[in-house]
Every structure is written in structure tokens, then in C-alpha cells.
């Protein structure tokens, strides 16, 4: 029997390729450059499966991929899935939850510390031969330990961040979430509060929510106005959960102290984005899950989802809205 044709739109490890090739006829996108939409449409013309990370799966794409049965994201986020379009064409969508939770939580915490203690700025001081003068208070950072951390979105990753904050840094942790997490409250001693209370009381505000129509620009001018002028804002979820203009305004007008960002409204971030010029903003290129081990697990999970969907099994991680 012929193997189903699939297109792999991102680089994946050899071991994952070997696994896929047992079940599928694979075509790979072998360039480090992002594939253009037109090229992608050509590649998807006759495939049944597509493994990728972040391509918009919308009506236009689905029109060019008439045989497509499954799109497998190698990511936990799936805001690239146009759910109604996929549903109406009967295309399955899958993601890779669980395997990246600790890795992303580590990165979130490193953004907290880097921003508070001005690590990249001080690193560049040393490398540019500008050792600090004996006691230059202009270079002081702020403490992380015993401060108040507010987590918006107490999902799996939020809970891992809370654990690091409580056990490692003796922080008070407030959280806001669609539903209360009584288990986490009793296990970790975190406190549920309204969004406004969280914004008013927190020294560090971590945004850890998926991007949906409801969460688009959840943090806007009004929300930045509520924050302390000493607050540090961290976003490692999706850039559009924040109104980036409001964030820039808050930083330029010293409504908050700083920000640590792994995500942006537009990615790759435009080189003229004012955020890139601010020394109190730590900027990373969307690397929350980017360790060798975790990315391997994500790609393997995505491959397993893809194969299941094509050999008549139910993939392990179909996204809830498409079940
Ligand atoms: C995810 O898995 O959604 C991370 O943001 C990496 O893209």
C-alpha cells in the first residue's frame, strides 16, 4: 500500500525523520529561511499531512491543500489554527503539550531575574570594558526574592513558574485565571485574586495565557496604568496578548520599571521596534521551549500525532476545539 504523503515544514532531528519515514512519504523544507506562502501552497498540493510550527492554517491555505487530513503543530500554542476553517474542512489539528512545561517555566524565570538584575545590560558593560565604578547606584537592580509575583494564566506552565517562585525565591504569588486552581492554592500557597488586584499589587507580572479572541490585548493601557511604577512585566506567551503600543507607552513614560519579553506583536520583531532600544527591556527571540531535549520531544510528539492521524488512530493531542 502507498504511504501517505506529508510535508515537513520545519527542520527536525534525524531520529524523528526515521520514525516518520516508516509510515509516510516525506518531503522536507530544508532551508533555514521561512517558507513563502506561495511555495507552501505548492508543497501542500497533494499531501495528507503537514508538520509545522506557526504557519497560518486558514481558508486560503486549505483551499490549496485539498487532500489535507491533519496539521501537526510542533508547539503547544495553536493560535495559528483557524479553527472554524479547519472544522468545516474536517482537518484535524494537534499540538505538543506537557513536554515543554518545565523548559518554558525556566525561561520565564530567567526573564524575571535578567530584567530585575539587569543581566544583559551588565554583561555588555563588562564586555565593552566599562567595569562598574566602586559603588554606582545607577547600576543597581531590584530584588526578586520575597517580592510579589502575579501570574496571569495558571495553566501547567503558570504552575511551574509559581513553584519556582514559592520554593526557590520565597515569593508571594498571586494569580488570576478563568477558573480557580484550589489544588495549586493548597499545594503551593498561591492566592487567587481579580485581575485588577493582581496588577495593582504585584512587583512582577507574568503573562502566561494562550492567544484567543478573548485574550487579544488583554493587557492594554488601562492595565499598565494599574501597575506599580516599580513593576516588571514579563511576557513569554504570545505577543498579541498585550497591546504593544500600550507597553511601549508604559515603558517610555516610566509607568513601569522594565519588561522581559520572549514574544512580540510581530515576529520576527521589526528591527525598528522601540522596545529593542530600551536598556530596561530584555528581549529574546521566542525561545521559550528552545533546548535540544525539549525541542526533540516536541518534534517527536508532533510526528507521533501526525502518523496517528494518517493511519486511522486517534492522535494523542488533538486540540480541544477540534475534537
Ligand atoms: C509553543 O510551543 O507554543 C512555544 O511558544 C514555542 O512556539
PDB file of C-alpha atoms and ligand atoms in Angstrom:
ATOM      1  CA  UNK A   1       0.000   0.000   0.000  1.00  0.00           C
ATOM      2  CA  UNK A   2       1.171   3.543  -0.760  1.00  0.00           C
ATOM      3  CA  UNK A   3       2.342   5.532   2.181  1.00  0.00           C
ATOM      4  CA  UNK A   4       0.509   8.848   2.798  1.00  0.00           C
ATOM      5  CA  UNK A   5       2.364  11.924   1.561  1.00  0.00           C
ATOM      6  CA  UNK A   6       3.334  14.511   4.149  1.00  0.00           C
ATOM      7  CA  UNK A   7       5.166  17.823   4.121  1.00  0.00           C
ATOM      8  CA  UNK A   8       7.516  18.697   6.967  1.00  0.00           C
ATOM      9  CA  UNK A   9       7.759  22.483   7.054  1.00  0.00           C
ATOM     10  CA  UNK A  10      10.459  22.813   9.714  1.00  0.00           C
ATOM     11  CA  UNK A  11      13.791  21.202  10.454  1.00  0.00           C
ATOM     12  CA  UNK A  12      13.505  18.096  12.605  1.00  0.00           C
ATOM     13  CA  UNK A  13      16.099  15.678  14.044  1.00  0.00           C
ATOM     14  CA  UNK A  14      17.205  12.582  12.071  1.00  0.00           C
ATOM     15  CA  UNK A  15      15.601  10.240  14.590  1.00  0.00           C
ATOM     16  CA  UNK A  16      12.240  11.901  14.066  1.00  0.00           C
ATOM     17  CA  UNK A  17      12.701  11.698  10.284  1.00  0.00           C
ATOM     18  CA  UNK A  18      13.469   7.975  10.571  1.00  0.00           C
ATOM     19  CA  UNK A  19      10.316   7.429  12.590  1.00  0.00           C
ATOM     20  CA  UNK A  20       8.152   9.371  10.124  1.00  0.00           C
ATOM     21  CA  UNK A  21       9.587   7.634   7.082  1.00  0.00           C
ATOM     22  CA  UNK A  22       8.416   4.245   8.362  1.00  0.00           C
ATOM     23  CA  UNK A  23       4.840   5.416   7.837  1.00  0.00           C
ATOM     24  CA  UNK A  24       4.864   8.325   5.410  1.00  0.00           C
ATOM     25  CA  UNK A  25       6.342   9.550   2.170  1.00  0.00           C
ATOM     26  CA  UNK A  26       8.040  12.694   3.475  1.00  0.00           C
ATOM     27  CA  UNK A  27       9.018  15.891   1.738  1.00  0.00           C
ATOM     28  CA  UNK A  28      11.080  18.340   3.774  1.00  0.00           C
ATOM     29  CA  UNK A  29      11.587  22.082   3.758  1.00  0.00           C
ATOM     30  CA  UNK A  30      15.372  22.080   4.013  1.00  0.00           C
ATOM     31  CA  UNK A  31      16.131  25.781   4.177  1.00  0.00           C
ATOM     32  CA  UNK A  32      16.730  27.850   7.313  1.00  0.00           C
ATOM     33  CA  UNK A  33      14.664  30.626   5.739  1.00  0.00           C
ATOM     34  CA  UNK A  34      10.942  30.690   6.353  1.00  0.00           C
ATOM     35  CA  UNK A  35       8.952  29.191   3.502  1.00  0.00           C
ATOM     36  CA  UNK A  36       6.892  31.672   1.442  1.00  0.00           C
ATOM     37  CA  UNK A  37       3.124  31.206   1.325  1.00  0.00           C
ATOM     38  CA  UNK A  38       3.235  30.553  -2.438  1.00  0.00           C
ATOM     39  CA  UNK A  39       5.905  27.868  -2.047  1.00  0.00           C
ATOM     40  CA  UNK A  40       3.982  26.354   0.834  1.00  0.00           C
ATOM     41  CA  UNK A  41       0.824  26.137  -1.259  1.00  0.00           C
ATOM     42  CA  UNK A  42       2.810  24.245  -3.929  1.00  0.00           C
ATOM     43  CA  UNK A  43       4.187  21.811  -1.367  1.00  0.00           C
ATOM     44  CA  UNK A  44       0.759  21.141   0.139  1.00  0.00           C
ATOM     45  CA  UNK A  45      -0.951  20.466  -3.199  1.00  0.00           C
ATOM     46  CA  UNK A  46      -1.106  16.693  -2.813  1.00  0.00           C
ATOM     47  CA  UNK A  47      -0.229  15.942   0.830  1.00  0.00           C
ATOM     48  CA  UNK A  48      -2.428  14.435   3.530  1.00  0.00           C
ATOM     49  CA  UNK A  49      -0.333  15.590   6.473  1.00  0.00           C
ATOM     50  CA  UNK A  50       1.583  18.754   7.395  1.00  0.00           C
ATOM     51  CA  UNK A  51       4.005  19.082  10.332  1.00  0.00           C
ATOM     52  CA  UNK A  52       4.988  22.670  11.096  1.00  0.00           C
ATOM     53  CA  UNK A  53       5.273  25.371  13.680  1.00  0.00           C
ATOM     54  CA  UNK A  54       3.178  28.513  13.463  1.00  0.00           C
ATOM     55  CA  UNK A  55       2.005  28.599   9.808  1.00  0.00           C
ATOM     56  CA  UNK A  56      -1.448  30.190   9.485  1.00  0.00           C
ATOM     57  CA  UNK A  57      -3.836  27.353   8.692  1.00  0.00           C
ATOM     58  CA  UNK A  58      -6.636  29.401   7.166  1.00  0.00           C
ATOM     59  CA  UNK A  59      -9.199  29.110   4.348  1.00  0.00           C
ATOM     60  CA  UNK A  60      -6.670  30.172   1.724  1.00  0.00           C
ATOM     61  CA  UNK A  61      -4.167  27.505   2.722  1.00  0.00           C
ATOM     62  CA  UNK A  62      -6.824  24.820   2.997  1.00  0.00           C
ATOM     63  CA  UNK A  63      -8.020  25.665  -0.494  1.00  0.00           C
ATOM     64  CA  UNK A  64      -4.530  24.837  -1.770  1.00  0.00           C
ATOM     65  CA  UNK A  65      -4.360  21.574   0.175  1.00  0.00           C
ATOM     66  CA  UNK A  66      -7.459  19.619  -0.880  1.00  0.00           C
ATOM     67  CA  UNK A  67      -6.181  16.266   0.454  1.00  0.00           C
ATOM     68  CA  UNK A  68      -5.050  17.558   3.854  1.00  0.00           C
ATOM     69  CA  UNK A  69      -6.303  15.480   6.789  1.00  0.00           C
ATOM     70  CA  UNK A  70      -4.101  16.632   9.654  1.00  0.00           C
ATOM     71  CA  UNK A  71      -1.912  19.579  10.637  1.00  0.00           C
ATOM     72  CA  UNK A  72       0.501  18.783  13.433  1.00  0.00           C
ATOM     73  CA  UNK A  73       1.944  21.782  15.280  1.00  0.00           C
ATOM     74  CA  UNK A  74       5.315  21.277  16.889  1.00  0.00           C
ATOM     75  CA  UNK A  75       4.293  23.715  19.642  1.00  0.00           C
ATOM     76  CA  UNK A  76       1.829  23.887  22.474  1.00  0.00           C
ATOM     77  CA  UNK A  77       0.297  27.157  21.213  1.00  0.00           C
ATOM     78  CA  UNK A  78      -2.097  26.788  18.299  1.00  0.00           C
ATOM     79  CA  UNK A  79      -3.277  30.321  17.648  1.00  0.00           C
ATOM     80  CA  UNK A  80      -2.148  29.699  14.030  1.00  0.00           C
ATOM     81  CA  UNK A  81      -5.095  27.293  13.619  1.00  0.00           C
ATOM     82  CA  UNK A  82      -8.153  28.986  12.137  1.00  0.00           C
ATOM     83  CA  UNK A  83     -10.419  26.646  14.000  1.00  0.00           C
ATOM     84  CA  UNK A  84     -13.654  27.283  12.083  1.00  0.00           C
ATOM     85  CA  UNK A  85     -11.911  26.816   8.721  1.00  0.00           C
ATOM     86  CA  UNK A  86     -10.287  23.574   9.844  1.00  0.00           C
ATOM     87  CA  UNK A  87     -13.500  22.299  11.394  1.00  0.00           C
ATOM     88  CA  UNK A  88     -15.528  22.996   8.273  1.00  0.00           C
ATOM     89  CA  UNK A  89     -12.995  21.070   6.137  1.00  0.00           C
ATOM     90  CA  UNK A  90     -12.711  18.240   8.684  1.00  0.00           C
ATOM     91  CA  UNK A  91      -8.964  18.810   9.141  1.00  0.00           C
ATOM     92  CA  UNK A  92      -7.532  17.579  12.445  1.00  0.00           C
ATOM     93  CA  UNK A  93      -5.181  19.890  14.378  1.00  0.00           C
ATOM     94  CA  UNK A  94      -2.758  18.683  17.043  1.00  0.00           C
ATOM     95  CA  UNK A  95      -0.208  20.254  19.416  1.00  0.00           C
ATOM     96  CA  UNK A  96       2.537  19.217  21.858  1.00  0.00           C
ATOM     97  CA  UNK A  97       1.530  19.946  25.460  1.00  0.00           C
ATOM     98  CA  UNK A  98       3.365  18.774  28.649  1.00  0.00           C
ATOM     99  CA  UNK A  99       6.844  18.143  27.192  1.00  0.00           C
ATOM    100  CA  UNK A 100       7.853  21.811  27.279  1.00  0.00           C
ATOM    101  CA  UNK A 101       6.330  22.996  30.557  1.00  0.00           C
ATOM    102  CA  UNK A 102       9.468  22.994  32.725  1.00  0.00           C
ATOM    103  CA  UNK A 103      11.656  24.385  29.957  1.00  0.00           C
ATOM    104  CA  UNK A 104       9.355  27.357  29.367  1.00  0.00           C
ATOM    105  CA  UNK A 105       8.998  27.942  33.120  1.00  0.00           C
ATOM    106  CA  UNK A 106      12.811  28.079  33.390  1.00  0.00           C
ATOM    107  CA  UNK A 107      12.889  30.678  30.626  1.00  0.00           C
ATOM    108  CA  UNK A 108      10.163  32.762  32.264  1.00  0.00           C
ATOM    109  CA  UNK A 109      12.124  32.770  35.473  1.00  0.00           C
ATOM    110  CA  UNK A 110      15.311  33.698  33.685  1.00  0.00           C
ATOM    111  CA  UNK A 111      13.475  36.704  32.207  1.00  0.00           C
ATOM    112  CA  UNK A 112      12.351  37.717  35.709  1.00  0.00           C
ATOM    113  CA  UNK A 113      15.905  37.576  37.049  1.00  0.00           C
ATOM    114  CA  UNK A 114      17.588  39.037  33.972  1.00  0.00           C
ATOM    115  CA  UNK A 115      15.291  42.041  33.956  1.00  0.00           C
ATOM    116  CA  UNK A 116      15.409  42.603  37.717  1.00  0.00           C
ATOM    117  CA  UNK A 117      19.183  42.294  37.969  1.00  0.00           C
ATOM    118  CA  UNK A 118      19.848  43.879  34.573  1.00  0.00           C
ATOM    119  CA  UNK A 119      21.938  40.912  33.461  1.00  0.00           C
ATOM    120  CA  UNK A 120      22.225  41.651  29.700  1.00  0.00           C
ATOM    121  CA  UNK A 121      22.999  45.321  30.368  1.00  0.00           C
ATOM    122  CA  UNK A 122      25.705  44.461  32.904  1.00  0.00           C
ATOM    123  CA  UNK A 123      27.095  41.768  30.618  1.00  0.00           C
ATOM    124  CA  UNK A 124      27.530  44.331  27.882  1.00  0.00           C
ATOM    125  CA  UNK A 125      29.188  46.726  30.383  1.00  0.00           C
ATOM    126  CA  UNK A 126      31.853  44.148  31.149  1.00  0.00           C
ATOM    127  CA  UNK A 127      32.365  43.175  27.516  1.00  0.00           C
ATOM    128  CA  UNK A 128      32.719  46.808  26.473  1.00  0.00           C
ATOM    129  CA  UNK A 129      35.419  47.463  29.069  1.00  0.00           C
ATOM    130  CA  UNK A 130      33.108  49.502  31.307  1.00  0.00           C
ATOM    131  CA  UNK A 131      33.619  47.897  34.709  1.00  0.00           C
ATOM    132  CA  UNK A 132      31.287  49.415  37.302  1.00  0.00           C
ATOM    133  CA  UNK A 133      32.722  52.225  39.402  1.00  0.00           C
ATOM    134  CA  UNK A 134      33.138  51.197  43.027  1.00  0.00           C
ATOM    135  CA  UNK A 135      29.549  51.798  44.145  1.00  0.00           C
ATOM    136  CA  UNK A 136      27.459  53.084  41.301  1.00  0.00           C
ATOM    137  CA  UNK A 137      23.834  53.113  42.409  1.00  0.00           C
ATOM    138  CA  UNK A 138      22.765  53.811  38.829  1.00  0.00           C
ATOM    139  CA  UNK A 139      23.593  50.194  38.092  1.00  0.00           C
ATOM    140  CA  UNK A 140      21.666  48.618  40.950  1.00  0.00           C
ATOM    141  CA  UNK A 141      18.926  46.156  40.193  1.00  0.00           C
ATOM    142  CA  UNK A 142      15.907  45.132  42.274  1.00  0.00           C
ATOM    143  CA  UNK A 143      15.347  42.032  44.399  1.00  0.00           C
ATOM    144  CA  UNK A 144      13.428  39.028  43.186  1.00  0.00           C
ATOM    145  CA  UNK A 145      13.375  37.044  46.437  1.00  0.00           C
ATOM    146  CA  UNK A 146      10.476  37.845  48.810  1.00  0.00           C
ATOM    147  CA  UNK A 147       8.815  40.088  46.211  1.00  0.00           C
ATOM    148  CA  UNK A 148       5.243  39.556  44.944  1.00  0.00           C
ATOM    149  CA  UNK A 149       4.808  37.711  41.669  1.00  0.00           C
ATOM    150  CA  UNK A 150       1.476  37.894  39.828  1.00  0.00           C
ATOM    151  CA  UNK A 151       0.776  35.159  37.302  1.00  0.00           C
ATOM    152  CA  UNK A 152      -1.975  35.713  34.741  1.00  0.00           C
ATOM    153  CA  UNK A 153      -2.907  32.259  33.450  1.00  0.00           C
ATOM    154  CA  UNK A 154      -2.398  29.450  35.966  1.00  0.00           C
ATOM    155  CA  UNK A 155      -2.168  26.594  33.485  1.00  0.00           C
ATOM    156  CA  UNK A 156       0.546  23.945  33.572  1.00  0.00           C
ATOM    157  CA  UNK A 157       3.379  26.394  32.836  1.00  0.00           C
ATOM    158  CA  UNK A 158       1.982  29.019  35.205  1.00  0.00           C
ATOM    159  CA  UNK A 159       2.004  26.417  37.972  1.00  0.00           C
ATOM    160  CA  UNK A 160       5.645  25.542  37.268  1.00  0.00           C
ATOM    161  CA  UNK A 161       6.554  29.232  37.440  1.00  0.00           C
ATOM    162  CA  UNK A 162       4.665  29.511  40.741  1.00  0.00           C
ATOM    163  CA  UNK A 163       6.583  26.546  42.155  1.00  0.00           C
ATOM    164  CA  UNK A 164       9.925  28.111  41.280  1.00  0.00           C
ATOM    165  CA  UNK A 165       8.826  31.416  42.811  1.00  0.00           C
ATOM    166  CA  UNK A 166       7.488  29.946  46.049  1.00  0.00           C
ATOM    167  CA  UNK A 167      10.086  27.261  46.755  1.00  0.00           C
ATOM    168  CA  UNK A 168      13.166  28.825  45.232  1.00  0.00           C
ATOM    169  CA  UNK A 169      12.689  32.529  45.868  1.00  0.00           C
ATOM    170  CA  UNK A 170      10.280  32.757  48.840  1.00  0.00           C
ATOM    171  CA  UNK A 171       7.989  34.993  46.792  1.00  0.00           C
ATOM    172  CA  UNK A 172       4.333  35.730  47.486  1.00  0.00           C
ATOM    173  CA  UNK A 173       2.420  34.507  44.457  1.00  0.00           C
ATOM    174  CA  UNK A 174      -0.910  35.954  43.308  1.00  0.00           C
ATOM    175  CA  UNK A 175      -2.681  34.529  40.306  1.00  0.00           C
ATOM    176  CA  UNK A 176      -5.608  35.190  38.049  1.00  0.00           C
ATOM    177  CA  UNK A 177      -7.174  32.516  35.884  1.00  0.00           C
ATOM    178  CA  UNK A 178     -10.503  31.716  34.228  1.00  0.00           C
ATOM    179  CA  UNK A 179     -11.101  29.087  36.904  1.00  0.00           C
ATOM    180  CA  UNK A 180      -9.643  28.790  40.392  1.00  0.00           C
ATOM    181  CA  UNK A 181      -6.978  26.159  40.988  1.00  0.00           C
ATOM    182  CA  UNK A 182      -7.754  25.034  44.518  1.00  0.00           C
ATOM    183  CA  UNK A 183      -5.178  22.229  44.304  1.00  0.00           C
ATOM    184  CA  UNK A 184      -2.362  24.609  43.431  1.00  0.00           C
ATOM    185  CA  UNK A 185      -3.524  27.036  46.114  1.00  0.00           C
ATOM    186  CA  UNK A 186      -3.226  24.400  48.816  1.00  0.00           C
ATOM    187  CA  UNK A 187      -0.056  22.782  47.425  1.00  0.00           C
ATOM    188  CA  UNK A 188       1.917  25.967  46.814  1.00  0.00           C
ATOM    189  CA  UNK A 189       0.188  28.626  48.903  1.00  0.00           C
ATOM    190  CA  UNK A 190      -0.645  30.848  45.943  1.00  0.00           C
ATOM    191  CA  UNK A 191      -3.561  33.286  46.205  1.00  0.00           C
ATOM    192  CA  UNK A 192      -6.362  33.819  43.690  1.00  0.00           C
ATOM    193  CA  UNK A 193      -7.197  37.499  43.071  1.00  0.00           C
ATOM    194  CA  UNK A 194      -9.029  39.596  40.484  1.00  0.00           C
ATOM    195  CA  UNK A 195      -7.004  40.781  37.511  1.00  0.00           C
ATOM    196  CA  UNK A 196      -7.047  44.378  38.773  1.00  0.00           C
ATOM    197  CA  UNK A 197      -5.839  43.373  42.243  1.00  0.00           C
ATOM    198  CA  UNK A 198      -3.046  41.344  40.699  1.00  0.00           C
ATOM    199  CA  UNK A 199      -1.953  44.290  38.553  1.00  0.00           C
ATOM    200  CA  UNK A 200      -2.088  46.712  41.489  1.00  0.00           C
ATOM    201  CA  UNK A 201      -0.220  44.528  43.996  1.00  0.00           C
ATOM    202  CA  UNK A 202       2.432  42.637  42.011  1.00  0.00           C
ATOM    203  CA  UNK A 203       6.110  43.533  41.703  1.00  0.00           C
ATOM    204  CA  UNK A 204       6.484  41.097  38.793  1.00  0.00           C
ATOM    205  CA  UNK A 205       3.652  40.364  36.395  1.00  0.00           C
ATOM    206  CA  UNK A 206       3.960  37.242  34.277  1.00  0.00           C
ATOM    207  CA  UNK A 207       1.586  36.739  31.380  1.00  0.00           C
ATOM    208  CA  UNK A 208       1.146  33.038  30.605  1.00  0.00           C
ATOM    209  CA  UNK A 209      -2.073  32.723  28.586  1.00  0.00           C
ATOM    210  CA  UNK A 210      -2.844  31.357  25.130  1.00  0.00           C
ATOM    211  CA  UNK A 211      -3.796  33.831  22.401  1.00  0.00           C
ATOM    212  CA  UNK A 212      -7.517  33.637  21.602  1.00  0.00           C
ATOM    213  CA  UNK A 213     -10.144  36.204  20.605  1.00  0.00           C
ATOM    214  CA  UNK A 214     -10.825  36.747  24.321  1.00  0.00           C
ATOM    215  CA  UNK A 215      -7.185  37.255  25.343  1.00  0.00           C
ATOM    216  CA  UNK A 216      -6.147  39.515  22.439  1.00  0.00           C
ATOM    217  CA  UNK A 217      -4.801  42.748  24.026  1.00  0.00           C
ATOM    218  CA  UNK A 218      -5.825  41.569  27.480  1.00  0.00           C
ATOM    219  CA  UNK A 219      -3.110  43.861  28.797  1.00  0.00           C
ATOM    220  CA  UNK A 220      -3.770  47.332  27.422  1.00  0.00           C
ATOM    221  CA  UNK A 221      -3.363  50.990  28.503  1.00  0.00           C
ATOM    222  CA  UNK A 222      -5.781  50.631  31.432  1.00  0.00           C
ATOM    223  CA  UNK A 223      -3.932  47.571  32.757  1.00  0.00           C
ATOM    224  CA  UNK A 224      -0.499  49.250  32.581  1.00  0.00           C
ATOM    225  CA  UNK A 225      -1.967  52.257  34.402  1.00  0.00           C
ATOM    226  CA  UNK A 226      -2.884  49.996  37.308  1.00  0.00           C
ATOM    227  CA  UNK A 227       0.629  48.566  37.708  1.00  0.00           C
ATOM    228  CA  UNK A 228       3.170  49.877  40.213  1.00  0.00           C
ATOM    229  CA  UNK A 229       5.757  52.207  38.708  1.00  0.00           C
ATOM    230  CA  UNK A 230       8.315  49.705  40.032  1.00  0.00           C
ATOM    231  CA  UNK A 231       6.650  46.722  38.345  1.00  0.00           C
ATOM    232  CA  UNK A 232       8.411  44.441  35.878  1.00  0.00           C
ATOM    233  CA  UNK A 233       6.278  42.932  33.133  1.00  0.00           C
ATOM    234  CA  UNK A 234       7.159  39.529  31.625  1.00  0.00           C
ATOM    235  CA  UNK A 235       5.591  38.013  28.528  1.00  0.00           C
ATOM    236  CA  UNK A 236       6.500  34.551  27.228  1.00  0.00           C
ATOM    237  CA  UNK A 237       3.057  33.621  25.905  1.00  0.00           C
ATOM    238  CA  UNK A 238       2.093  35.342  22.650  1.00  0.00           C
ATOM    239  CA  UNK A 239       2.871  38.950  21.697  1.00  0.00           C
ATOM    240  CA  UNK A 240      -0.693  39.882  20.806  1.00  0.00           C
ATOM    241  CA  UNK A 241      -1.990  39.173  24.313  1.00  0.00           C
ATOM    242  CA  UNK A 242      -0.579  42.657  25.011  1.00  0.00           C
ATOM    243  CA  UNK A 243      -1.238  45.878  23.162  1.00  0.00           C
ATOM    244  CA  UNK A 244       2.416  46.530  22.305  1.00  0.00           C
ATOM    245  CA  UNK A 245       1.772  50.281  21.844  1.00  0.00           C
ATOM    246  CA  UNK A 246       0.492  50.423  25.421  1.00  0.00           C
ATOM    247  CA  UNK A 247       3.562  48.515  26.625  1.00  0.00           C
ATOM    248  CA  UNK A 248       5.889  50.929  24.821  1.00  0.00           C
ATOM    249  CA  UNK A 249       3.960  53.876  26.266  1.00  0.00           C
ATOM    250  CA  UNK A 250       4.197  52.415  29.784  1.00  0.00           C
ATOM    251  CA  UNK A 251       7.965  51.957  29.455  1.00  0.00           C
ATOM    252  CA  UNK A 252       8.621  55.328  27.805  1.00  0.00           C
ATOM    253  CA  UNK A 253       6.568  57.164  30.410  1.00  0.00           C
ATOM    254  CA  UNK A 254       8.030  55.205  33.333  1.00  0.00           C
ATOM    255  CA  UNK A 255       4.650  53.778  34.303  1.00  0.00           C
ATOM    256  CA  UNK A 256       6.549  50.525  34.924  1.00  0.00           C
ATOM    257  CA  UNK A 257      10.210  49.755  35.638  1.00  0.00           C
ATOM    258  CA  UNK A 258      11.019  47.249  32.924  1.00  0.00           C
ATOM    259  CA  UNK A 259       9.966  44.306  30.807  1.00  0.00           C
ATOM    260  CA  UNK A 260      11.253  40.872  29.857  1.00  0.00           C
ATOM    261  CA  UNK A 261       9.931  39.661  26.515  1.00  0.00           C
ATOM    262  CA  UNK A 262      10.174  36.440  24.558  1.00  0.00           C
ATOM    263  CA  UNK A 263       7.291  37.302  22.214  1.00  0.00           C
ATOM    264  CA  UNK A 264       6.147  40.294  20.133  1.00  0.00           C
ATOM    265  CA  UNK A 265       3.109  41.512  18.229  1.00  0.00           C
ATOM    266  CA  UNK A 266       5.036  40.811  15.029  1.00  0.00           C
ATOM    267  CA  UNK A 267       7.645  38.049  14.728  1.00  0.00           C
ATOM    268  CA  UNK A 268      10.428  38.226  13.755  1.00  0.00           C
ATOM    269  CA  UNK A 269      10.354  41.531  15.608  1.00  0.00           C
ATOM    270  CA  UNK A 270      10.893  44.594  13.413  1.00  0.00           C
ATOM    271  CA  UNK A 271      14.403  45.971  13.958  1.00  0.00           C
ATOM    272  CA  UNK A 272      12.951  49.480  14.401  1.00  0.00           C
ATOM    273  CA  UNK A 273      10.645  48.415  17.210  1.00  0.00           C
ATOM    274  CA  UNK A 274      11.298  50.912  20.085  1.00  0.00           C
ATOM    275  CA  UNK A 275      11.394  48.019  22.569  1.00  0.00           C
ATOM    276  CA  UNK A 276      14.750  46.972  21.112  1.00  0.00           C
ATOM    277  CA  UNK A 277      16.311  50.318  22.039  1.00  0.00           C
ATOM    278  CA  UNK A 278      15.337  50.252  25.711  1.00  0.00           C
ATOM    279  CA  UNK A 279      18.012  49.184  28.188  1.00  0.00           C
ATOM    280  CA  UNK A 280      15.351  48.239  30.773  1.00  0.00           C
ATOM    281  CA  UNK A 281      13.793  45.702  28.392  1.00  0.00           C
ATOM    282  CA  UNK A 282      15.287  42.233  27.983  1.00  0.00           C
ATOM    283  CA  UNK A 283      14.438  40.881  24.546  1.00  0.00           C
ATOM    284  CA  UNK A 284      14.622  37.237  23.463  1.00  0.00           C
ATOM    285  CA  UNK A 285      13.745  35.743  20.061  1.00  0.00           C
ATOM    286  CA  UNK A 286      10.824  33.453  21.086  1.00  0.00           C
ATOM    287  CA  UNK A 287      12.963  30.702  22.588  1.00  0.00           C
ATOM    288  CA  UNK A 288      10.749  29.598  25.482  1.00  0.00           C
ATOM    289  CA  UNK A 289      10.968  25.913  24.599  1.00  0.00           C
ATOM    290  CA  UNK A 290      14.305  26.005  22.794  1.00  0.00           C
ATOM    291  CA  UNK A 291      16.521  23.416  24.448  1.00  0.00           C
ATOM    292  CA  UNK A 292      17.794  20.445  22.486  1.00  0.00           C
ATOM    293  CA  UNK A 293      15.989  17.898  24.653  1.00  0.00           C
ATOM    294  CA  UNK A 294      12.666  19.700  24.720  1.00  0.00           C
ATOM    295  CA  UNK A 295      12.615  20.560  21.037  1.00  0.00           C
ATOM    296  CA  UNK A 296      13.375  16.900  20.277  1.00  0.00           C
ATOM    297  CA  UNK A 297      10.443  15.798  22.434  1.00  0.00           C
ATOM    298  CA  UNK A 298       8.161  18.360  20.786  1.00  0.00           C
ATOM    299  CA  UNK A 299       9.115  17.239  17.272  1.00  0.00           C
ATOM    300  CA  UNK A 300       8.724  13.551  18.190  1.00  0.00           C
ATOM    301  CA  UNK A 301       5.324  14.210  19.780  1.00  0.00           C
ATOM    302  CA  UNK A 302       4.280  16.167  16.682  1.00  0.00           C
ATOM    303  CA  UNK A 303       5.451  13.288  14.453  1.00  0.00           C
ATOM    304  CA  UNK A 304       3.516  10.733  16.529  1.00  0.00           C
ATOM    305  CA  UNK A 305       0.387  12.880  16.317  1.00  0.00           C
ATOM    306  CA  UNK A 306       0.815  13.152  12.545  1.00  0.00           C
ATOM    307  CA  UNK A 307       1.311   9.436  11.998  1.00  0.00           C
ATOM    308  CA  UNK A 308      -1.662   8.515  14.215  1.00  0.00           C
ATOM    309  CA  UNK A 309      -3.919  10.841  12.244  1.00  0.00           C
ATOM    310  CA  UNK A 310      -2.858   9.203   8.980  1.00  0.00           C
ATOM    311  CA  UNK A 311      -3.008   5.542   9.951  1.00  0.00           C
ATOM    312  CA  UNK A 312      -6.511   5.673  11.372  1.00  0.00           C
ATOM    313  CA  UNK A 313      -5.660   6.094  15.053  1.00  0.00           C
ATOM    314  CA  UNK A 314      -6.826   8.992  17.201  1.00  0.00           C
ATOM    315  CA  UNK A 315      -3.839  11.334  17.741  1.00  0.00           C
ATOM    316  CA  UNK A 316      -2.950  11.811  21.395  1.00  0.00           C
ATOM    317  CA  UNK A 317      -3.083  15.592  21.377  1.00  0.00           C
ATOM    318  CA  UNK A 318      -5.909  16.845  19.181  1.00  0.00           C
ATOM    319  CA  UNK A 319      -6.556  20.450  20.263  1.00  0.00           C
ATOM    320  CA  UNK A 320      -9.767  20.590  22.358  1.00  0.00           C
ATOM    321  CA  UNK A 321     -11.749  22.778  19.903  1.00  0.00           C
ATOM    322  CA  UNK A 322     -11.253  20.261  17.072  1.00  0.00           C
ATOM    323  CA  UNK A 323     -12.090  17.079  18.976  1.00  0.00           C
TER     324      UNK A 323
HETATM  325  C1  LIG B   1       4.890  26.962  21.967  1.00  0.00           C
HETATM  326  O1  LIG B   1       5.115  25.745  21.977  1.00  0.00           O
HETATM  327  O2  LIG B   1       3.773  27.416  21.754  1.00  0.00           O
HETATM  328  C2  LIG B   1       6.047  27.849  22.201  1.00  0.00           C
HETATM  329  O3  LIG B   1       5.701  29.182  22.229  1.00  0.00           O
HETATM  330  C3  LIG B   1       7.060  27.633  21.117  1.00  0.00           C
HETATM  331  O4  LIG B   1       6.500  28.076  19.924  1.00  0.00           O
END
